[in-house]
Every structure is written in C-alpha cells, then in structure tokens.
Short mmCIF file of C-alpha atoms in Angstrom, two decimals:
data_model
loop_
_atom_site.label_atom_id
_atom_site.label_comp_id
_atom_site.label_asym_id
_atom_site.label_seq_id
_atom_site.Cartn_x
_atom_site.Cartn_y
_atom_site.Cartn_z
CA UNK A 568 29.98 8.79 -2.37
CA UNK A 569 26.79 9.39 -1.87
CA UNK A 570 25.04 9.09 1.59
CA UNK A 571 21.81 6.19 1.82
CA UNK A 572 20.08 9.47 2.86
CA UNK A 573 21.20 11.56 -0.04
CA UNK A 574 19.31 8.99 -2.43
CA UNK A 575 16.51 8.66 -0.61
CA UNK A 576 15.69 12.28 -0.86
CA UNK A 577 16.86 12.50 -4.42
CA UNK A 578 14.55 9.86 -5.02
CA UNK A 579 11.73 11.18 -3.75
CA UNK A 580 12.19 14.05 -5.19
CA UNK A 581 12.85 12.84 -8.72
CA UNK A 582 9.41 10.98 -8.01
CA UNK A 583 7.98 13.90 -7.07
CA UNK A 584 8.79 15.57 -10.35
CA UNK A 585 7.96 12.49 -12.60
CA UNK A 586 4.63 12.42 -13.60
CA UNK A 587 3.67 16.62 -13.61
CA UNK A 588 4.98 18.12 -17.32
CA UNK A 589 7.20 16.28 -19.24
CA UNK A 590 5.09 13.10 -18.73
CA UNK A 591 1.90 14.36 -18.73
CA UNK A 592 2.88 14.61 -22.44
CA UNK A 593 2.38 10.82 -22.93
CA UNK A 594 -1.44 11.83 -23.01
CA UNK A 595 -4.18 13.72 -22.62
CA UNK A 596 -7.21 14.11 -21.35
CA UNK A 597 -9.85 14.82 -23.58
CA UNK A 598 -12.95 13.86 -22.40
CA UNK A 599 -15.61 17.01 -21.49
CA UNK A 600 -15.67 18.15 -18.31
CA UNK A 601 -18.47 17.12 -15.95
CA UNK A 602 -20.43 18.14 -13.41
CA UNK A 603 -19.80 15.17 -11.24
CA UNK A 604 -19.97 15.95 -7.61
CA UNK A 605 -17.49 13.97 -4.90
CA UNK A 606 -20.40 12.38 -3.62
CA UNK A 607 -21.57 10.56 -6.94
CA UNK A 608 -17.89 8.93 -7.36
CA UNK A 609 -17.86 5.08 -6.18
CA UNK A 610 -14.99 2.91 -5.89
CA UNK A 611 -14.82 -0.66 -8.83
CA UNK A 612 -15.25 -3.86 -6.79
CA UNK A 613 -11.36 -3.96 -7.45
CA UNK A 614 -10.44 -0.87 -5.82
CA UNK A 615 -12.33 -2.20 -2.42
CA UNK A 616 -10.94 -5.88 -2.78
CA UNK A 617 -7.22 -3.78 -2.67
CA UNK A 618 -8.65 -1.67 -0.13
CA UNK A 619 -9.59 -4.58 2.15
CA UNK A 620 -6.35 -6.30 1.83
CA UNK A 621 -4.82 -3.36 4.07
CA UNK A 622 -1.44 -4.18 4.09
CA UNK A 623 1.04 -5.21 1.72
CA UNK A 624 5.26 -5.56 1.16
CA UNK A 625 7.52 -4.70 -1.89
CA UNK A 626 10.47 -6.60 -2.33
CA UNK A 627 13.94 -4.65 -3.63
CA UNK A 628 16.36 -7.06 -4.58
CA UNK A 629 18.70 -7.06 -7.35
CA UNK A 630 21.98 -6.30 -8.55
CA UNK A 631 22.22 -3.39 -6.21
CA UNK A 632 21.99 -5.39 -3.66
CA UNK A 633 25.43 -6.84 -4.33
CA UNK A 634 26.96 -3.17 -5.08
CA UNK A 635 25.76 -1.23 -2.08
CA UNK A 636 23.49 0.67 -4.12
CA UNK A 637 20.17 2.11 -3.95
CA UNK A 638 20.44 3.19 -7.57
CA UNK A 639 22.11 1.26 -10.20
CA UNK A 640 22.72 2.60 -13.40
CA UNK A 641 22.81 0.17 -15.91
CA UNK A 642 26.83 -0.41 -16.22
CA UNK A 643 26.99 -3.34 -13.91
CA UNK A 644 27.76 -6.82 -14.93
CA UNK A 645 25.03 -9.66 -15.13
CA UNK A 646 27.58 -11.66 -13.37
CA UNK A 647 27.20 -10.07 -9.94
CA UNK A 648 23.79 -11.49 -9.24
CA UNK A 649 24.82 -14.95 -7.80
CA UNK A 650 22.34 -15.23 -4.62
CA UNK A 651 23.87 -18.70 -3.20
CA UNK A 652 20.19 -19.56 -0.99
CA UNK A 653 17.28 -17.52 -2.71
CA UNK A 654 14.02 -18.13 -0.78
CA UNK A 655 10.90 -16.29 -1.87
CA UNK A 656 8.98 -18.81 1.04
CA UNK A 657 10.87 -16.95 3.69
CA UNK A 658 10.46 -13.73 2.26
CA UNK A 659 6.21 -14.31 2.24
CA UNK A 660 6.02 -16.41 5.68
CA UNK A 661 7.88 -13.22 7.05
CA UNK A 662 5.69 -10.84 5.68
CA UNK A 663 2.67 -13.05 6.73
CA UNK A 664 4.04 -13.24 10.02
CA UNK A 665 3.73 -9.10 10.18
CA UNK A 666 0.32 -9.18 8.72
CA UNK A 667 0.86 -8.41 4.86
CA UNK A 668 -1.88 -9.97 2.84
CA UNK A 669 -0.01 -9.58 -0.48
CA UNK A 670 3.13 -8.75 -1.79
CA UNK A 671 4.93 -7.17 -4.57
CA UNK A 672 8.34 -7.81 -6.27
CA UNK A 673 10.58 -5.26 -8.06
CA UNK A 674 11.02 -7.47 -11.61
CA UNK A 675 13.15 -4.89 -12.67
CA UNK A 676 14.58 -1.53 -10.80
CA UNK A 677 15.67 1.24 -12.84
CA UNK A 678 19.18 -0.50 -13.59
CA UNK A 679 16.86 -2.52 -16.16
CA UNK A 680 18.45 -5.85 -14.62
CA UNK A 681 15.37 -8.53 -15.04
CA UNK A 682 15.07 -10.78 -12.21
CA UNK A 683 12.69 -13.05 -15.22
CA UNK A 684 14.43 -14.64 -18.35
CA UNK A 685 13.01 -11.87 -20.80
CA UNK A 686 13.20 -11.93 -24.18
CA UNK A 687 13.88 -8.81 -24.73
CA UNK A 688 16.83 -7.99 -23.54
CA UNK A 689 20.25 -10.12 -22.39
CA UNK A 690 20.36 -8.12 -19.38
CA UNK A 691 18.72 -10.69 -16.90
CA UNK A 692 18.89 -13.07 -15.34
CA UNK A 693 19.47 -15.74 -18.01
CA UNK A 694 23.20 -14.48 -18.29
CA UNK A 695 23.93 -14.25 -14.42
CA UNK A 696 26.00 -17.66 -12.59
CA UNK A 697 22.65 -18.03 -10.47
CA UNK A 698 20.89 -21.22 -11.24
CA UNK A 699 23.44 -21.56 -14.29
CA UNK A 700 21.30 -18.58 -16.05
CA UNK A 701 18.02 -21.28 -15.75
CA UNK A 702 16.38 -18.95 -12.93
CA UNK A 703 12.97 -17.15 -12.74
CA UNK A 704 12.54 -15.15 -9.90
CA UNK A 705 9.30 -13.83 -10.69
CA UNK A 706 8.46 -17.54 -10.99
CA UNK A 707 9.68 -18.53 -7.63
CA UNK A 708 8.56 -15.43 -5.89
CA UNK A 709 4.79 -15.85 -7.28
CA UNK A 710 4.78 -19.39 -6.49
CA UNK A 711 6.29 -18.87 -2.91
CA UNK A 712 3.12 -16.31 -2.66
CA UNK A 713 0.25 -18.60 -3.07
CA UNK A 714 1.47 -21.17 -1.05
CA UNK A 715 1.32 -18.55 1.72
CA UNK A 716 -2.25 -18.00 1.01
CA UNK A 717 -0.97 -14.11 -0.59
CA UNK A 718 -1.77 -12.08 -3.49
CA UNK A 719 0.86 -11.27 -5.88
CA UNK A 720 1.93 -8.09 -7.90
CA UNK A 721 4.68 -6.56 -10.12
CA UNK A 722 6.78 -3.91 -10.03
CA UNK A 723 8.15 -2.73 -13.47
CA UNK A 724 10.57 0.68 -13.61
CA UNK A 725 9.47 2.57 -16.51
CA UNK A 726 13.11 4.28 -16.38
CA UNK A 727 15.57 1.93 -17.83
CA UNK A 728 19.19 2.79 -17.53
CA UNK A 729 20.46 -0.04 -19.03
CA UNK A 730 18.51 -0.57 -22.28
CA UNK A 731 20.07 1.36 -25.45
CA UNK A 732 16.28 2.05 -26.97
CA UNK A 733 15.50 4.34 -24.23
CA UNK A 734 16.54 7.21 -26.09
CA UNK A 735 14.08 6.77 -28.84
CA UNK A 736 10.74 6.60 -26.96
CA UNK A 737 9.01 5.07 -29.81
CA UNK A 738 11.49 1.89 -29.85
CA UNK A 739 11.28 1.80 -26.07
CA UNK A 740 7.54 1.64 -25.87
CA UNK A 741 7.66 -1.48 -28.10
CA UNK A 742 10.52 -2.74 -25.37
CA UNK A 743 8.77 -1.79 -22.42
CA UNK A 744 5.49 -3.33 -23.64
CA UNK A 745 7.08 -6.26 -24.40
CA UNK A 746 8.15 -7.00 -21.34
CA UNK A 747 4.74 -5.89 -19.81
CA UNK A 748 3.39 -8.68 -22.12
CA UNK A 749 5.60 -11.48 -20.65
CA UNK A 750 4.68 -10.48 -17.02
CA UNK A 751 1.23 -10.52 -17.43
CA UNK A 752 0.35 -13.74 -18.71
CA UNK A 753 2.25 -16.64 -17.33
CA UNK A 754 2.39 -15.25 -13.36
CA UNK A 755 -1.10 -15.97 -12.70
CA UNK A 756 -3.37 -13.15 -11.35
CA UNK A 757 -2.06 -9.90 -10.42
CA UNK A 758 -3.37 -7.62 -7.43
CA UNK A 759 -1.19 -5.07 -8.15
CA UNK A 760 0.51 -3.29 -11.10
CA UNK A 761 3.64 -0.54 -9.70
CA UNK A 762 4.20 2.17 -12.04
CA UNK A 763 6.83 4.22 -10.23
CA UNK A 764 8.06 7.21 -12.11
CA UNK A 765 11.57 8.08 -10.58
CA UNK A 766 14.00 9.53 -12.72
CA UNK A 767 11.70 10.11 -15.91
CA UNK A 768 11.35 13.35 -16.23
CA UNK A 769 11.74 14.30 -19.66
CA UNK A 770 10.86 11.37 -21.08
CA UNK A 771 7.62 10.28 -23.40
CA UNK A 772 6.02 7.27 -23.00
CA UNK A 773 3.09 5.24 -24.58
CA UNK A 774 1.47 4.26 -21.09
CA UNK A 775 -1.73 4.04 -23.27
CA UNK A 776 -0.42 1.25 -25.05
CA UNK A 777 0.97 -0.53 -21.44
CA UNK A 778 -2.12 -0.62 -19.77
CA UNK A 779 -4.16 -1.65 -22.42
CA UNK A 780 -1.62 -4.69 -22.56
CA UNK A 781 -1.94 -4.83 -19.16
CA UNK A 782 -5.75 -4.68 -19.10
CA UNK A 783 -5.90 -7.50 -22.25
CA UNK A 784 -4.28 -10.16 -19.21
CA UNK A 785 -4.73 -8.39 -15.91
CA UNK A 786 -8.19 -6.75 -15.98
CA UNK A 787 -8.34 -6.96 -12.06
CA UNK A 788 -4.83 -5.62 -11.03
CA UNK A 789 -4.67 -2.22 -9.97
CA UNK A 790 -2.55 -0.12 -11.17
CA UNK A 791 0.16 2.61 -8.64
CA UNK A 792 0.84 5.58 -10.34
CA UNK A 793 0.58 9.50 -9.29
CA UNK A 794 -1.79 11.77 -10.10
CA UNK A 795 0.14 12.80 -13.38
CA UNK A 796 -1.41 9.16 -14.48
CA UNK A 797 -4.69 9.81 -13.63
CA UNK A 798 -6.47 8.41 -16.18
CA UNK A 799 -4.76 5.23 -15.66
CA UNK A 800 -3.87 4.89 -12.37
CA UNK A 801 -6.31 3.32 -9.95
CA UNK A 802 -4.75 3.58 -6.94
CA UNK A 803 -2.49 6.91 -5.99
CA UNK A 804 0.75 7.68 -4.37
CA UNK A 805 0.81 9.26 -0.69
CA UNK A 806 3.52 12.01 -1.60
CA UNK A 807 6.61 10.86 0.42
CA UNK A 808 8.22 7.80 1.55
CA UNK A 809 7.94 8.61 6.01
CA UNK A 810 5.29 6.30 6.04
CA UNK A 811 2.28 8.09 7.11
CA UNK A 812 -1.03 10.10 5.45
CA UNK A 813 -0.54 13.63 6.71
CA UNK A 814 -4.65 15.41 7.33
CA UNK A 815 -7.73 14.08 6.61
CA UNK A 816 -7.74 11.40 3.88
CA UNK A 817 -10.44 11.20 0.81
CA UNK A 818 -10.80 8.46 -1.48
CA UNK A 819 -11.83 10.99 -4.62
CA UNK A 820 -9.52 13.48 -5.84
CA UNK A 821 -9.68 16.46 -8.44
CA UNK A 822 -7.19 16.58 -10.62
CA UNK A 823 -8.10 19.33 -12.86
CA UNK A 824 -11.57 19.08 -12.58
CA UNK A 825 -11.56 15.63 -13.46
CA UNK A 826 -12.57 13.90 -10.40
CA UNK A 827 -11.91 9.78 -9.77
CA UNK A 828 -11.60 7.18 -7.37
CA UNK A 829 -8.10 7.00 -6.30
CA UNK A 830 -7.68 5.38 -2.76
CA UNK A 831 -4.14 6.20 -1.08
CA UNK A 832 -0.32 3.51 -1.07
CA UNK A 833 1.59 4.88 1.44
CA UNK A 834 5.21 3.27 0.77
CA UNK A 835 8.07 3.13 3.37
CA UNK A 836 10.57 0.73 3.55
CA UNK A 837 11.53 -1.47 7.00
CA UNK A 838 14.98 -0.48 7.08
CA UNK A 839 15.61 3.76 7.28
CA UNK A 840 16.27 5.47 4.12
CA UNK A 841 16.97 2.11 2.21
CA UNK A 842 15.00 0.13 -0.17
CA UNK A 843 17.39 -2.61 -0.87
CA UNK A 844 19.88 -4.32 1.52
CA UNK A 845 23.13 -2.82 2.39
CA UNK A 846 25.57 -4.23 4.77
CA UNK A 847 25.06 -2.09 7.55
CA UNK A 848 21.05 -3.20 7.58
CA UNK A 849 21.14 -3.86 11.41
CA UNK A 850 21.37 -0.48 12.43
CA UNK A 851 18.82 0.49 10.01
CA UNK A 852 16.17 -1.34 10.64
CA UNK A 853 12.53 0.52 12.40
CA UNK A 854 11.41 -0.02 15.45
CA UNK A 855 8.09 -2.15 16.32
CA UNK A 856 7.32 1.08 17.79
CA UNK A 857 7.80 3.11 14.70
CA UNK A 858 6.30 0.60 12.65
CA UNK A 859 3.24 0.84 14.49
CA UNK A 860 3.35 4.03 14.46
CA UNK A 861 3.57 4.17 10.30
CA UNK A 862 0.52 1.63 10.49
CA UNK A 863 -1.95 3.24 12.95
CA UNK A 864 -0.78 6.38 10.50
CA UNK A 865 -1.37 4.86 7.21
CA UNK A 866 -3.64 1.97 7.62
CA UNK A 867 -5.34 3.41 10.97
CA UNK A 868 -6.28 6.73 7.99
CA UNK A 869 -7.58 4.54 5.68
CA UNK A 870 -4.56 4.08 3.46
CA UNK A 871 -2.83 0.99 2.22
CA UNK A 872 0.43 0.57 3.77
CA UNK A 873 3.68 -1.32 1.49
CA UNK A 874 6.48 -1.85 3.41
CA UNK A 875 10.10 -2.57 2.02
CA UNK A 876 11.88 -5.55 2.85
CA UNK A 877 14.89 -6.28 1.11
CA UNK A 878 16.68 -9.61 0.98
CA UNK A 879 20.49 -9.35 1.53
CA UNK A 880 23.07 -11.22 -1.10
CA UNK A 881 21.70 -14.66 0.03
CA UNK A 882 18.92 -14.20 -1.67
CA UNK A 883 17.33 -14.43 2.22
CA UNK A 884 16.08 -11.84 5.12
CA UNK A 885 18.08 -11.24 7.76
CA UNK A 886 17.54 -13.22 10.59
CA UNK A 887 16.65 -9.50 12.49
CA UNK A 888 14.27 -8.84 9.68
CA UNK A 889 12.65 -11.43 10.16
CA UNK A 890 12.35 -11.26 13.82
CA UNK A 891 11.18 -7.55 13.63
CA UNK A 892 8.52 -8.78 11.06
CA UNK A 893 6.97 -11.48 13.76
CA UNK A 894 7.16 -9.31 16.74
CA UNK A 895 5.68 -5.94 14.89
CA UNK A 896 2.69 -8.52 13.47
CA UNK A 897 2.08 -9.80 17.13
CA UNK A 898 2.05 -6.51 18.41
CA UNK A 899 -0.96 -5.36 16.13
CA UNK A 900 -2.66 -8.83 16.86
CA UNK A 901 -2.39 -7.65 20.62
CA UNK A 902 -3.80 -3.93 20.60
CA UNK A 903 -5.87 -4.66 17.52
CA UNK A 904 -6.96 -8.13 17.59
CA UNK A 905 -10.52 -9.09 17.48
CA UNK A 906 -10.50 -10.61 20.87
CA UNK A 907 -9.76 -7.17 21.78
CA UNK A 908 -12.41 -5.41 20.79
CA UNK A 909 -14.18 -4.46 23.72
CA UNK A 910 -17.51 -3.35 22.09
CA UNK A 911 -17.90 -7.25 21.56
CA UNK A 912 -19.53 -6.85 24.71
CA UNK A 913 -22.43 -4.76 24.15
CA UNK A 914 -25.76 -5.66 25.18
CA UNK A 915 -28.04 -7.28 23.53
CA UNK A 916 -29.26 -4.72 20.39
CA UNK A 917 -31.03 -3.85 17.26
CA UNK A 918 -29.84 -6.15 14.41
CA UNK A 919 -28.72 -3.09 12.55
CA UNK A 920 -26.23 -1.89 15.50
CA UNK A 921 -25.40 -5.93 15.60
CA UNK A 922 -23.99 -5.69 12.21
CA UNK A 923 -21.81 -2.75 12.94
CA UNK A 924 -20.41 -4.63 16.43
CA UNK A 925 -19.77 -8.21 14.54
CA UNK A 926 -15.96 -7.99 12.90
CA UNK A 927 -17.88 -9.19 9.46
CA UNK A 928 -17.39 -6.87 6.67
CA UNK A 929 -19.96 -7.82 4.52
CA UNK A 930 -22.50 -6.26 7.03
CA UNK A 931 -22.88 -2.93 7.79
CA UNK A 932 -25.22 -0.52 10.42
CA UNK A 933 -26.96 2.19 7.98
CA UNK A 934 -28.25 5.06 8.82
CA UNK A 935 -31.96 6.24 8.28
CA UNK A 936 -32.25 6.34 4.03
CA UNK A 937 -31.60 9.39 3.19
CA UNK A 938 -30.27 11.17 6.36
CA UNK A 939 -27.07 13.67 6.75
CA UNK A 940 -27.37 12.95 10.59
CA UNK A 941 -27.30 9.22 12.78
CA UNK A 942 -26.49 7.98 15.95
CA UNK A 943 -25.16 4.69 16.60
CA UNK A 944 -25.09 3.63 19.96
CA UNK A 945 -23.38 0.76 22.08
CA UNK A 946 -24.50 -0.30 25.44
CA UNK A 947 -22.53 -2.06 28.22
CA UNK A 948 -24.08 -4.10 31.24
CA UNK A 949 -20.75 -3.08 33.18
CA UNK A 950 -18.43 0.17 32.52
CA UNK A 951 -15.83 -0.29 30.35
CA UNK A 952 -12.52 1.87 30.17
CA UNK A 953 -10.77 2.35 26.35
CA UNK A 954 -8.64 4.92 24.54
CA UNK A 955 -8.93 4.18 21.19
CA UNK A 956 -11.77 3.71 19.12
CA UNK A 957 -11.48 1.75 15.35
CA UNK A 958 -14.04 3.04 12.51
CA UNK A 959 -15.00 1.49 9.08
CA UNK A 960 -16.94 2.34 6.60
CA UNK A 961 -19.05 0.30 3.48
CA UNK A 962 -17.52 2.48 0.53
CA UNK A 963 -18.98 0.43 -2.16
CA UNK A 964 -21.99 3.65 -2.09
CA UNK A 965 -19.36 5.83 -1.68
CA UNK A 966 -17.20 8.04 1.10
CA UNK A 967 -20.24 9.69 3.21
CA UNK A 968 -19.01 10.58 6.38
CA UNK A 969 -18.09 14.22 6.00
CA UNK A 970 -17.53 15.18 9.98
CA UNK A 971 -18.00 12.55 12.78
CA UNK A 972 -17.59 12.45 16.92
CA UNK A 973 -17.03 9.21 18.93
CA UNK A 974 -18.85 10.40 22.31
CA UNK A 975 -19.05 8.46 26.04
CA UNK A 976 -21.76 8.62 28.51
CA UNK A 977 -20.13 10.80 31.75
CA UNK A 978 -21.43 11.76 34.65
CA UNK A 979 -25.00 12.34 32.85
CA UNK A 980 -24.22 13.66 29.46
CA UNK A 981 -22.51 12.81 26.21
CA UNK A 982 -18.79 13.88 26.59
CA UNK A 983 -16.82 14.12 23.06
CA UNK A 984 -13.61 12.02 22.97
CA UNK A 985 -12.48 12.29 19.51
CA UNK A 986 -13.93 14.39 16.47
CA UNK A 987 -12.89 14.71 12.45
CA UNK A 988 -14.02 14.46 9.37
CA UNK A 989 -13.14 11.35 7.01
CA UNK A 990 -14.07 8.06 7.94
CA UNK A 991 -13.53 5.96 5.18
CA UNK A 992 -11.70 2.30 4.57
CA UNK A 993 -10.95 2.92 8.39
CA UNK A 994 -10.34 5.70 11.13
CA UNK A 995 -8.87 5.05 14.07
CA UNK A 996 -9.10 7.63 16.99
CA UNK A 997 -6.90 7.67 20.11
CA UNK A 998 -8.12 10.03 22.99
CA UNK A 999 -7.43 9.78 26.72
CA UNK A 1000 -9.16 6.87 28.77
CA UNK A 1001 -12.70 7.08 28.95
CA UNK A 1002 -14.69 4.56 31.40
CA UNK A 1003 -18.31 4.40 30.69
CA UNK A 1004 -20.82 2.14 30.19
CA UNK A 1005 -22.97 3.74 27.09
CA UNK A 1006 -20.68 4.92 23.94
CA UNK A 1007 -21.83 6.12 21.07
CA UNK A 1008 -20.91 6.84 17.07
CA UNK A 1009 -22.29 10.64 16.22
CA UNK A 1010 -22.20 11.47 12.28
CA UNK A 1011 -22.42 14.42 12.78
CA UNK A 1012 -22.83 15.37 8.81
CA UNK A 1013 -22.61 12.91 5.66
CA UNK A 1014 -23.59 13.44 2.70
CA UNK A 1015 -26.09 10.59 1.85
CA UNK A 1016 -26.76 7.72 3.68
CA UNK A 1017 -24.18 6.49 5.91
CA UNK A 1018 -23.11 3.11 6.16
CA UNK A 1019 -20.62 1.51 9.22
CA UNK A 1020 -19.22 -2.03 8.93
CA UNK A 1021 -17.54 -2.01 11.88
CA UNK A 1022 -16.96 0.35 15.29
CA UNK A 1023 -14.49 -1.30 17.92
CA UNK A 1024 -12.74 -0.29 20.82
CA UNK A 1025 -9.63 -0.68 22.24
CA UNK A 1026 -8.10 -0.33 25.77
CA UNK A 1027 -4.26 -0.01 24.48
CA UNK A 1028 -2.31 0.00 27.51
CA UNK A 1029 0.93 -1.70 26.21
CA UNK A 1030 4.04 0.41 26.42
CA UNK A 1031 6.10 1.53 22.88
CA UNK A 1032 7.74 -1.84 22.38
CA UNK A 1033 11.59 -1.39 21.67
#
C-alpha cells in the first residue's frame, strides 16, 4: 500500500507533467508575437480583487475520505458517502477564524464522485444514503460561505476516473462542459475557478470550449491553471505543494515570449502530505509555527496562500483542526495586526507619506512622476526598536519596484537592514532589531513611477508557538 507520502509526491509530480506536451495540444497560441515589455503588463481589476483577498482554503472531501485515500479511482461505490453531521458553517467559521477570506470546495476529485446532484452522470451524490440522495453539497457549502461574509469558488478535476466517455475526448468535452455549465449558474458568484491538471497527461481537452462556458456565467472568477494554460489561466501555480514561493516573486511571466499577468497560488494543505482526512489526522496536522512560516513565505512574497482542510467522515473538522485554525489566525492578528504597526506612530507628515502609513489600500505614497529613484521616509518623536518591516505596493499601474532597501537612521547615517528586488502585492522583510527614531523606504530602481500603499513595522518578539 502506498505511503500518504508516496502520493503526495506522485501527485505533484503528475501535476508537474500535466499541462507541458500532451496538453498543450488542446490549443494553441496563435496570436503574433509582440514587443510588449514587463513593464507595460497590468493586472484586470479581477486579478487585484483575488490578490487582495490574500488568503484562501480548499476543501477535500469525498469518497476518499471514507476509504483512506488520497486518490480514488473511480471503482468505489456511491454508497460509501454517508457523512452522518455535514457542516459547511463549521468548515467557513474555522477558516475565518485563521484569516481565510474565501474558500474553495473540491465538487469533484479525480474519482469523478460529484458532491452536486449532476445531471450528467449517476455517480453523485443523488445515489449515495446521505440526505436520502436529496443532498447538494455545493449548495450547502456556498450558502455556509456567505453567511460567513466569504467568497466562494469551485474546484472541478479535469481527470475523471470514473466516467466511461473519458476515453473519447470529444464525448468527454461535451461531459465535462456540462457539468461546468451546472456549476456556474445556480452557485451565485464565483472568485475562483481550480483547474488542476493531475494525472492528465496524455489526454486532449477542449478547455477553449470550458472557459468560454465559464466566462458566459462567471466573467469575474479567476481561473488556477499552470503555465501550460496560459492563455486561459489567470492566476498560476507556485510549482510544489511545501507551501512557500522560493526567490524573488513577479507578477508577469514569459511563457514563450508571450508575456501575461499571472499572479502566484501557493497550495499546501494543513495536515502533512494529505489533502483529505485520514484517520491518523492528529499526528499530521502543521504547526502554528510552520503555518506561519508557509504564510510569511507565501503571502509575506506576495503570493496567495490556499490551505487544505479536510473534513473527516462526519462531514465535520476535527475538533484539533479547528483549534489549530483559531490559534494560527490569532497568532498573525498578534505579530501582524494593525494595532501593531509601529510606524502608526510617525510624526506628523506630508499627506503623500500619510497615505503610505494609514492601513487603507485605496491610498497610496507615489513617487516623483516619472522617477526610477524615491525615498520615503518615516519619522518618530521617540526611538522605536522593530525587526520586521511589511511592504505593499498599488499594482493596478503595474509591478515597478525592481530593487529596494528598507534603511534606519544609526549613529548618524543610513544603515541598510534589508535589501531585494520585488515588492509587489506585499514584501515582508525580517532583519535583526534595529532601534531608531528616523526609518526610511529606499527604491533604489523601478521602472516607472512607483507607487506604496502601505509600509509597516513590526517588533515580533513572540517565540515559535508550538
């Protein structure tokens, strides 16, 4: 039998190979090349509403979570799926608690059990004992959602083990669309569309024809895919499932020569090596530590994190889930709450600086029109010690920041406590503790006019939490 581990990897790696030959068959590019520059590539008003949210959860939960499995392959009964206390409110107010803003749930895993009552297919589940086959979980889960104040998305395996039409790609595409179809109108609006590629290598599909079904309904939702979808994706996968952007993260990528907004989902799920529940989930589950860790890494480099949580056969969290969940979301309120920003306490300035010092994104500090070199500085009437310093930038003109140093006032001159290049959705920097009582943002090179919407810092003093 094989290991949790062993599936993880082959996961990833089956991911890994998705979407680079056989797939890239399903189109292709055919527009002229252009002569576009990174610089002149700007995000949709979409792509930074997604980017602002920050945080998000996917939710595995299916018919391998009765079997012990990570992957199913189609042969298992509808019967199995008998959850005897679902709750999609616990599930959100848990990932609330942790500070998710939205939250995506796997409608169908590459088994090609539905968790809806499709039409298209018996295998759901209509024809399972829960809720005497009257259940919609994608019903109950969206619903659950918006109470919470959330945004909601869907997760949709292209890879279907179960259906007999996937081996004629033509009658599959009519399948697979059809089922897009009856997600995308009656489950309100969609922040996020997962296409995740796992096991399809090989395989041909029409993803033309799914997002423009998609796109008909859910003009707004983004869509996860990896750079083998470029032309449809709009937001792009990180490369591995640790949790964490590895080097210096850009928003626009070059994918041969064709160059596009494609801002960064780093996935990872809560419990090690496991996406869905399996019985031994307690000894499993990450560390507040190491989930800050994966956030300071993913979010704190200007990526979107989505963490897994996976219900058990309940149809509920575990109680230590859930209790992981609150205490991880305290512990960012505590190092990265607003009331402990410490440049709050600046002197009295310039209402340019002001706007980069106020915690409100829709201002921003610019920098001379037309510059490739600012300072913004921050003033103290008393010296103030910190370690970590917390750096946004407006993207709607654009990624400018091309090189950067955060720089203190010691002992009469500017002493450099952190330097790199991308800014971005956010950057933050931890250095040894400075004490000072003049600080200052250098950019050091940009590319056009830079644009700030927030500097903070932070004196994070708490010890790795357990």
């Amino acid at each position: 039998m094989k290991t949790a581990s062993d599936r993880t990897h082959r996961h990833r790696r089956l991911r890994h190979r998705l979407l680079t030959s056989a797939l890239a068959c399903a189109f292709i590019w055919t527009s002229a090349a252009t002569a576009e520059n990174f610089t002149d590539i700007t995000p949709s008003p979409q792509q930074t509403h997604w980017q602002d949210l920050e945080f998000g959860v996917i939710v595995h939960f299916g018919t391998n979570t009765f079997l012990d499995r990570e992957w199913g392959d189609g042969s298992a009964s509808p019967s199995v799926f008998n959850p005897d206390h679902v709750d999609p409110e616990q599930w959100a107010k848990a990932a609330k608690a942790a500070g998710a803003r939205y939250l995506v749930l796997v409608a169908k895993h590459h088994d090609g059990f539905a968790l809806w009552p499709t039409g298209k297919s018996d295998y759901s589940v209509k024809n399972s004992p829960w809720m005497h086959g009257k259940g919609d979980l994608v019903r109950m889960t969206e619903e659950a959602v918006r109470r919470q104040g959330m945004e909601f998305g869907i997760y949709l395996s292209p890879w279907d083990r179960h259906e007999p039409a996937y081996k004629n790609s033509g009658a599959y595409d009519a399948y697979y669309a059809g089922q897009v179809e009856e997600l995308v109108q009656p489950y309100g609006p969609l922040v996020e569309w997962w296409l995740d590629g796992a096991g399809s290598a090989g395989h041909i599909y029409d993803f033309k024809k799914y997002i423009e079904t998609l796109r008909t309904y859910q003009p707004n939702a983004m869509v996860f895919a990896d750079v083998g979808l470029f032309a449809y994706g709009d937001i792009r996968w990180v490369g591995q499932e640790d949790g964490r952007i590895h080097g210096e993260n850009w928003n626009v990528i070059d994918r041969h020569g064709e160059l596009r907004w494609r801002p960064v989902e780093v996935d990872t799920p809560l419990h090690k090596l496991q996406w869905f529940w399996h019985p031994d989930s307690d000894q499993t589950l990450k560390s507040v530590a190491e989930l800050m860790d994966i956030w300071e890494n993913s979010v704190g480099l200007g990526g979107q994190l989505m963490l897994g949580l996976a219900p058990n056969r309940h149809g509920l969290l575990p109680e230590a889930d859930v209790a992981r969940l609150k205490a991880f979301g305290e512990a960012l309120r505590a190092r990265y709450g607003n009331d402990r920003d410490l440049a709050r306490q600046h002197l009295s300035t310039d209402a340019n600086t002001a706007a980069a010092l106020d915690d409100d994104g829709d201002t921003f500090w610019s920098a001379p029109e037309g510059s490739h070199h600012a300072l913004l500085e921050v003033d103290f009437a008393q010296p103030v010690t910190f370690n970590h310093s917390m750096t946004t930038e407006w993207l709607s003109a654009g990624q400018q920041v091309q090189k950067y140093a955060v720089q203190a006032w010691v002992d009469g001159a500017w002493k450099t406590v952190a330097q790199a290049e991308a800014i971005g959705h956010m950057k933050i920097d931890r250095f040894a503790p400075v004490t000072t009582n003049k600080v200052r943002l250098n950019i050091l090179s940009s590319t056009g006019t830079a644009h700030i919407r927030d500097f903070k810092l932070f004196d994070v003093t708490d010890p790795a939490t357990p």
